[in-house]
Short mmCIF file of C-alpha atoms in Angstrom, two decimals:
data_model
loop_
_atom_site.label_atom_id
_atom_site.label_comp_id
_atom_site.label_asym_id
_atom_site.label_seq_id
_atom_site.Cartn_x
_atom_site.Cartn_y
_atom_site.Cartn_z
CA MET A 1 34.26 163.54 134.28
CA ASN A 2 30.86 162.08 136.24
CA ILE A 3 30.09 157.96 136.71
CA ASN A 4 28.03 158.76 133.76
CA ALA A 5 30.59 160.67 131.00
CA ILE A 6 32.56 156.46 131.43
CA THR A 7 30.07 154.53 131.07
CA ASN A 8 28.83 155.94 127.58
CA LEU A 9 32.39 156.14 127.06
CA ILE A 10 32.62 152.54 127.81
CA THR A 11 29.51 151.88 125.91
CA ASP A 12 30.30 153.96 123.22
CA LYS A 13 33.66 151.48 122.53
CA LEU A 14 32.22 148.22 123.77
CA THR A 15 28.86 148.67 120.50
CA ASN A 16 32.41 150.02 118.29
CA TRP A 17 34.20 146.98 118.78
CA THR A 18 30.88 144.64 118.40
CA GLN A 19 29.90 146.29 115.09
CA ILE A 20 33.38 146.19 114.05
CA LEU A 21 33.11 142.44 115.52
CA ILE A 22 30.41 141.75 113.41
CA LYS A 23 31.50 143.46 110.35
CA LEU A 24 34.88 141.21 110.51
CA LEU A 25 32.79 137.57 111.12
CA PRO A 26 32.73 136.60 108.05
CA ASN A 27 37.00 137.50 107.46
CA ILE A 28 37.50 136.10 110.60
CA LEU A 29 35.02 132.34 108.97
CA LEU A 30 36.81 132.68 106.23
CA ALA A 31 40.55 132.55 107.49
CA ALA A 32 39.66 129.93 110.19
CA ILE A 33 38.90 127.75 106.56
CA VAL A 34 42.28 128.63 105.62
CA LEU A 35 43.84 128.35 108.58
CA VAL A 36 42.70 125.01 108.85
CA VAL A 37 42.88 124.27 104.99
CA GLY A 38 46.45 125.22 104.70
CA ILE A 39 47.37 123.14 107.95
CA PHE A 40 46.65 120.39 106.42
CA ILE A 41 47.90 120.68 102.76
CA SER A 42 51.13 122.39 104.78
CA LYS A 43 51.15 118.02 105.57
CA TYR A 44 51.08 117.33 102.77
CA ILE A 45 53.31 119.33 100.74
CA ARG A 46 55.67 118.05 103.59
CA LYS A 47 55.06 114.18 103.00
CA THR A 48 55.24 114.55 99.45
CA ALA A 49 58.40 116.56 99.40
CA ASN A 50 59.55 114.00 101.91
CA LYS A 51 59.58 111.09 99.84
CA LEU A 52 61.04 113.07 96.39
CA ILE A 53 63.63 114.02 98.42
CA CYS A 54 64.31 110.55 99.69
CA LYS A 55 64.90 109.17 95.50
CA ALA A 56 67.82 111.66 95.19
CA SER A 57 69.46 112.07 98.75
CA LYS A 58 69.83 109.57 101.49
CA ASN A 59 71.48 111.72 104.12
CA LEU A 60 68.52 111.46 106.74
CA THR A 61 69.19 114.66 108.22
CA LEU A 62 69.78 116.35 105.20
CA ASN A 63 66.06 114.90 103.35
CA LYS A 64 63.71 116.19 106.26
CA LEU A 65 65.60 120.40 106.20
CA PHE A 66 64.34 120.00 104.09
CA SER A 67 60.95 119.06 103.58
CA SER A 68 61.16 120.85 107.13
CA ILE A 69 62.32 124.43 105.12
CA ILE A 70 59.29 123.54 102.42
CA TYR A 71 56.75 122.86 105.65
CA PHE A 72 57.10 126.26 107.15
CA THR A 73 57.25 127.95 104.63
CA ALA A 74 53.89 127.10 103.10
CA ILE A 75 53.49 127.28 106.74
CA GLY A 76 54.68 131.28 106.54
CA ILE A 77 52.42 131.65 102.98
CA VAL A 78 49.43 130.55 105.08
CA PHE A 79 49.52 132.22 107.65
CA PHE A 80 50.37 135.86 106.05
CA THR A 81 47.63 134.78 104.28
CA VAL A 82 45.07 134.50 106.88
CA LEU A 83 46.84 137.88 107.83
CA SER A 84 45.09 139.93 104.63
CA ILE A 85 42.11 138.00 104.77
CA LEU A 86 41.50 140.01 108.26
CA LYS A 87 42.90 143.33 107.03
CA LEU A 88 45.73 143.85 109.23
CA ASP A 89 48.25 144.28 105.82
CA LYS A 90 50.14 147.25 108.15
CA ALA A 91 51.17 144.32 110.25
CA VAL A 92 52.16 142.01 107.63
CA THR A 93 54.26 144.60 106.42
CA THR A 94 56.12 145.16 109.55
CA VAL A 95 56.65 141.23 109.75
CA LEU A 96 58.49 141.43 106.66
CA ALA A 97 61.11 144.34 107.76
CA GLY A 98 60.95 142.67 110.73
CA ALA A 99 62.07 138.84 110.00
CA GLY A 100 64.47 141.13 106.86
CA ILE A 101 66.73 143.32 109.46
CA LEU A 102 66.71 140.04 111.77
CA GLY A 103 67.37 138.03 108.73
CA LEU A 104 70.31 140.29 107.73
CA GLY A 105 71.65 140.92 111.32
CA LEU A 106 71.83 137.28 111.97
CA ALA A 107 73.77 136.36 109.06
CA PHE A 108 76.51 138.75 110.29
CA ALA A 109 76.27 137.12 113.15
CA PHE A 110 76.34 133.25 111.71
CA GLN A 111 78.12 133.69 108.97
CA ASP A 112 80.84 130.87 109.89
CA ILE A 113 78.33 128.26 110.69
CA ALA A 114 75.84 129.43 107.98
CA ALA A 115 78.96 128.65 105.78
CA ASN A 116 79.79 125.55 107.38
CA PHE A 117 75.72 124.71 107.11
CA ILE A 118 75.78 125.32 103.50
CA SER A 119 78.99 123.68 102.64
CA GLY A 120 77.38 120.45 104.72
CA ILE A 121 74.64 120.96 102.50
CA PHE A 122 76.78 120.49 99.59
CA ILE A 123 78.88 117.70 100.69
CA SER A 124 75.51 115.56 101.02
CA PHE A 125 74.54 116.01 97.58
CA ARG A 126 77.16 115.67 95.91
CA LYS A 127 78.51 112.09 98.44
CA PRO A 128 82.32 113.28 98.19
CA LEU A 129 82.68 110.77 101.52
CA ARG A 130 80.55 108.68 102.98
CA VAL A 131 80.74 107.02 107.10
CA GLY A 132 83.17 104.33 106.70
CA ASP A 133 86.14 105.66 104.09
CA ILE A 134 89.69 105.90 104.69
CA VAL A 135 90.86 109.34 103.72
CA LYS A 136 92.86 112.71 103.58
CA ILE A 137 91.65 115.83 104.65
CA GLY A 138 94.62 118.69 104.89
CA GLU A 139 96.74 116.96 107.19
CA TYR A 140 94.42 114.60 109.09
CA MET A 141 93.66 111.00 107.93
CA GLY A 142 91.63 108.62 109.34
CA LYS A 143 88.30 107.35 108.83
CA ILE A 144 85.34 109.05 108.58
CA VAL A 145 83.16 108.39 111.63
CA GLU A 146 79.68 110.70 110.60
CA VAL A 147 79.29 113.38 108.32
CA ASN A 148 76.85 116.30 109.42
CA LEU A 149 75.59 119.89 108.26
CA ARG A 150 77.96 121.68 110.58
CA ASP A 151 80.72 119.39 110.68
CA THR A 152 82.73 116.17 109.63
CA VAL A 153 83.87 113.42 112.54
CA MET A 154 87.49 112.10 111.25
CA GLU A 155 88.91 109.48 113.11
CA THR A 156 92.52 109.01 112.87
CA PHE A 157 94.84 105.61 112.78
CA GLN A 158 96.37 107.16 116.05
CA GLY A 159 92.78 107.35 117.54
CA GLN A 160 92.30 110.93 117.87
CA THR A 161 88.72 111.61 116.99
CA VAL A 162 88.98 114.79 114.54
CA ILE A 163 86.53 117.15 114.22
CA ILE A 164 86.36 119.49 110.71
CA PRO A 165 84.09 122.05 110.66
CA ASN A 166 82.64 121.26 106.61
CA LYS A 167 83.36 124.47 104.89
CA GLU A 168 87.13 123.03 105.24
CA VAL A 169 86.12 120.34 104.33
CA PHE A 170 84.84 121.30 101.49
CA GLN A 171 87.43 124.91 100.08
CA ASN A 172 90.49 121.19 100.16
CA PRO A 173 90.95 118.61 98.38
CA ILE A 174 89.56 114.90 99.18
CA GLU A 175 91.58 112.21 98.71
CA ASN A 176 89.09 108.99 98.83
CA TYR A 177 91.43 105.72 99.20
CA SER A 178 87.93 104.04 99.34
CA HIS A 179 86.18 105.73 96.21
CA LEU A 180 87.89 102.78 94.32
CA LYS A 181 87.63 99.73 96.67
CA ILE A 182 91.62 99.22 96.48
CA ARG A 183 95.08 101.22 97.14
CA ARG A 184 98.50 101.25 95.84
CA PHE A 185 101.50 100.33 97.79
CA ASP A 186 104.56 101.59 96.72
CA LEU A 187 107.83 100.06 98.38
CA SER A 188 110.95 102.02 97.30
CA ILE A 189 114.74 99.44 97.15
CA GLY A 190 118.31 100.13 95.60
CA VAL A 191 120.95 97.15 95.01
CA SER A 192 124.31 97.26 93.65
CA TYR A 193 125.72 98.85 90.99
CA GLY A 194 127.51 94.39 90.99
CA ASP A 195 123.61 92.63 90.45
CA ASP A 196 121.95 91.46 87.46
CA LEU A 197 118.91 93.86 87.02
CA ASP A 198 116.95 91.63 85.37
CA ILE A 199 116.74 88.88 88.04
CA VAL A 200 117.08 91.66 90.85
CA GLN A 201 113.31 92.13 89.34
CA GLU A 202 112.40 88.56 88.19
CA ILE A 203 113.49 88.26 92.30
CA THR A 204 110.87 90.94 93.63
CA LEU A 205 108.45 89.73 92.11
CA ASN A 206 108.45 86.59 93.29
CA ALA A 207 109.07 87.42 96.53
CA VAL A 208 105.82 89.30 96.90
CA LYS A 209 103.16 87.53 94.32
CA ASP A 210 101.33 85.27 96.94
CA ILE A 211 101.20 87.92 99.15
CA ASP A 212 97.77 87.67 100.92
CA GLY A 213 95.78 90.86 100.22
CA LEU A 214 97.42 91.49 96.94
CA SER A 215 94.41 91.92 94.25
CA LYS A 216 93.82 89.73 92.00
CA THR A 217 93.16 91.77 89.22
CA HIS A 218 96.20 93.99 89.48
CA GLU A 219 99.64 93.06 88.34
CA VAL A 220 102.28 94.01 90.50
CA LYS A 221 105.39 95.63 88.68
CA VAL A 222 108.62 96.96 89.54
CA PHE A 223 109.97 100.09 87.77
CA PHE A 224 114.13 100.78 87.99
CA THR A 225 113.56 104.65 88.84
CA GLU A 226 117.34 105.96 88.41
CA PHE A 227 121.85 105.80 88.97
CA GLY A 228 121.89 106.53 92.75
CA SER A 229 125.04 107.00 94.58
CA SER A 230 125.59 103.94 95.58
CA SER A 231 122.86 101.86 94.42
CA ILE A 232 120.19 101.51 91.82
CA ASN A 233 117.26 102.54 93.22
CA LEU A 234 113.59 100.99 92.06
CA THR A 235 110.66 101.05 93.22
CA LEU A 236 107.91 98.18 93.57
CA ASN A 237 103.63 98.79 93.09
CA MET A 238 101.47 96.13 94.64
CA TRP A 239 97.54 97.34 94.66
CA ILE A 240 95.68 95.85 97.60
CA ASN A 241 92.99 94.55 97.48
CA SER A 242 91.39 96.96 100.34
CA ALA A 243 91.83 100.25 101.88
CA ASP A 244 91.54 99.77 105.82
CA GLN A 245 94.43 100.88 106.67
CA PRO A 246 96.24 97.51 108.63
CA ILE A 247 95.56 95.02 105.52
CA TYR A 248 98.17 98.81 103.75
CA ASN A 249 100.68 98.49 106.56
CA LEU A 250 100.81 94.40 107.12
CA VAL A 251 100.72 93.98 103.33
CA GLY A 252 103.82 96.52 103.19
CA SER A 253 105.21 94.75 105.97
CA GLU A 254 105.45 91.30 104.60
CA ALA A 255 106.95 92.72 101.36
CA ILE A 256 110.11 94.25 103.37
CA LYS A 257 110.59 91.03 104.69
CA ARG A 258 110.20 88.71 101.67
CA ILE A 259 112.18 90.59 99.74
CA LYS A 260 114.85 91.05 102.44
CA LYS A 261 115.19 87.08 102.86
CA ALA A 262 115.29 86.56 99.40
CA TYR A 263 117.96 89.05 98.30
CA GLU A 264 120.21 87.61 101.00
CA ALA A 265 119.03 83.89 99.41
CA ASN A 266 120.30 85.11 96.15
CA ASP A 267 123.56 87.39 97.21
CA ILE A 268 121.84 90.54 95.52
CA MET A 269 123.21 93.31 98.00
CA ILE A 270 121.11 96.29 99.42
CA PRO A 271 123.81 98.99 99.82
CA PHE A 272 124.11 101.28 102.92
CA PRO A 273 125.72 104.31 103.09
CA ILE A 274 129.08 104.31 103.91
CA ARG A 275 131.49 106.97 106.29
CA THR A 276 134.73 107.71 106.13
CA LEU A 277 136.56 109.37 108.81
CA ASP A 278 139.72 111.18 108.59
CA PHE A 279 141.75 111.94 111.30
CA GLY A 280 143.75 114.87 109.86
CA ILE A 281 143.13 118.39 110.49
CA LYS A 282 143.12 119.28 106.77
CA GLY A 283 141.65 116.01 105.70
CA GLY A 284 142.63 113.77 103.26
CA THR A 285 145.10 111.13 105.64
CA ALA A 286 143.13 108.08 106.11
CA LEU A 287 143.52 105.87 110.11
CA ASN A 288 146.52 102.93 108.56
CA GLU A 289 148.53 105.67 107.34
CA MET A 290 148.31 107.62 110.70
CA PRO A 291 152.66 107.45 112.35
CA VAL A 292 151.67 105.56 115.47
CA GLN A 293 154.09 106.55 118.77
CA PHE A 294 154.47 104.05 121.66
CA LEU A 295 155.37 105.48 124.86
CA ASN A 296 157.66 103.67 126.92
CA LYS A 297 156.28 103.46 130.79
CA ALA A 298 159.68 103.34 132.31
CA GLN A 299 161.25 106.64 130.96
#
């Protein structure tokens, strides 16, 4: 192939491309207008959606996520519309097919992450717990310090930081002690069978009724629960006007000290386990019944 033939071939190609470009100029102009207008509309949709979502949820991270999803969805629609205007339908089909296959593969590869993410969204909307709440999730109990879309961060009362995947938070029962802003302290006590139970009940209530931290709207109650092996058992119910663990522990400790002092002052006995030691080979022989032999060192 000589130089003239190559030159003619290049010229023909350039001419064809120029003609095609001229024919596409109206479509290119329209596509550019659609692209610019679509971007502005998408931004307006994101702003409006963010305002509406903020009214339903106070979670800033979740609000930004949803508004971004809506924004990129609108941008995607604009992008595919522009491709259609430019007669690139095959490219649109190829992109959609590739996106579907890629999305399916990513769904299998990151199913645990997706489960935690979706659980985080449900938690953000249902709000079973908030930052600062005292909760028990599974075997962990402590204060919530952070709620993310993927996990929930808890600080236990022993000082450890526990990061719990949101899937575990969503699927397990949540005991929220801060929801009602009060907590009940239950104290089990045993008194002797020889004590007057009416007097025991009165002394117990008087001992704890003025402890700082008790709820003013909930009455302190004493219930006798059972006849034990060596005592009559009762339960003391005290409502504390705070869910914080230090206050909970402090009120319980103060109640135990006051009850012990009150019982001692009124001769109320708290029975304790008694053990009997049998020194016989087969048992049943008390220590004072065993014969005692004294050895004469002179013999």
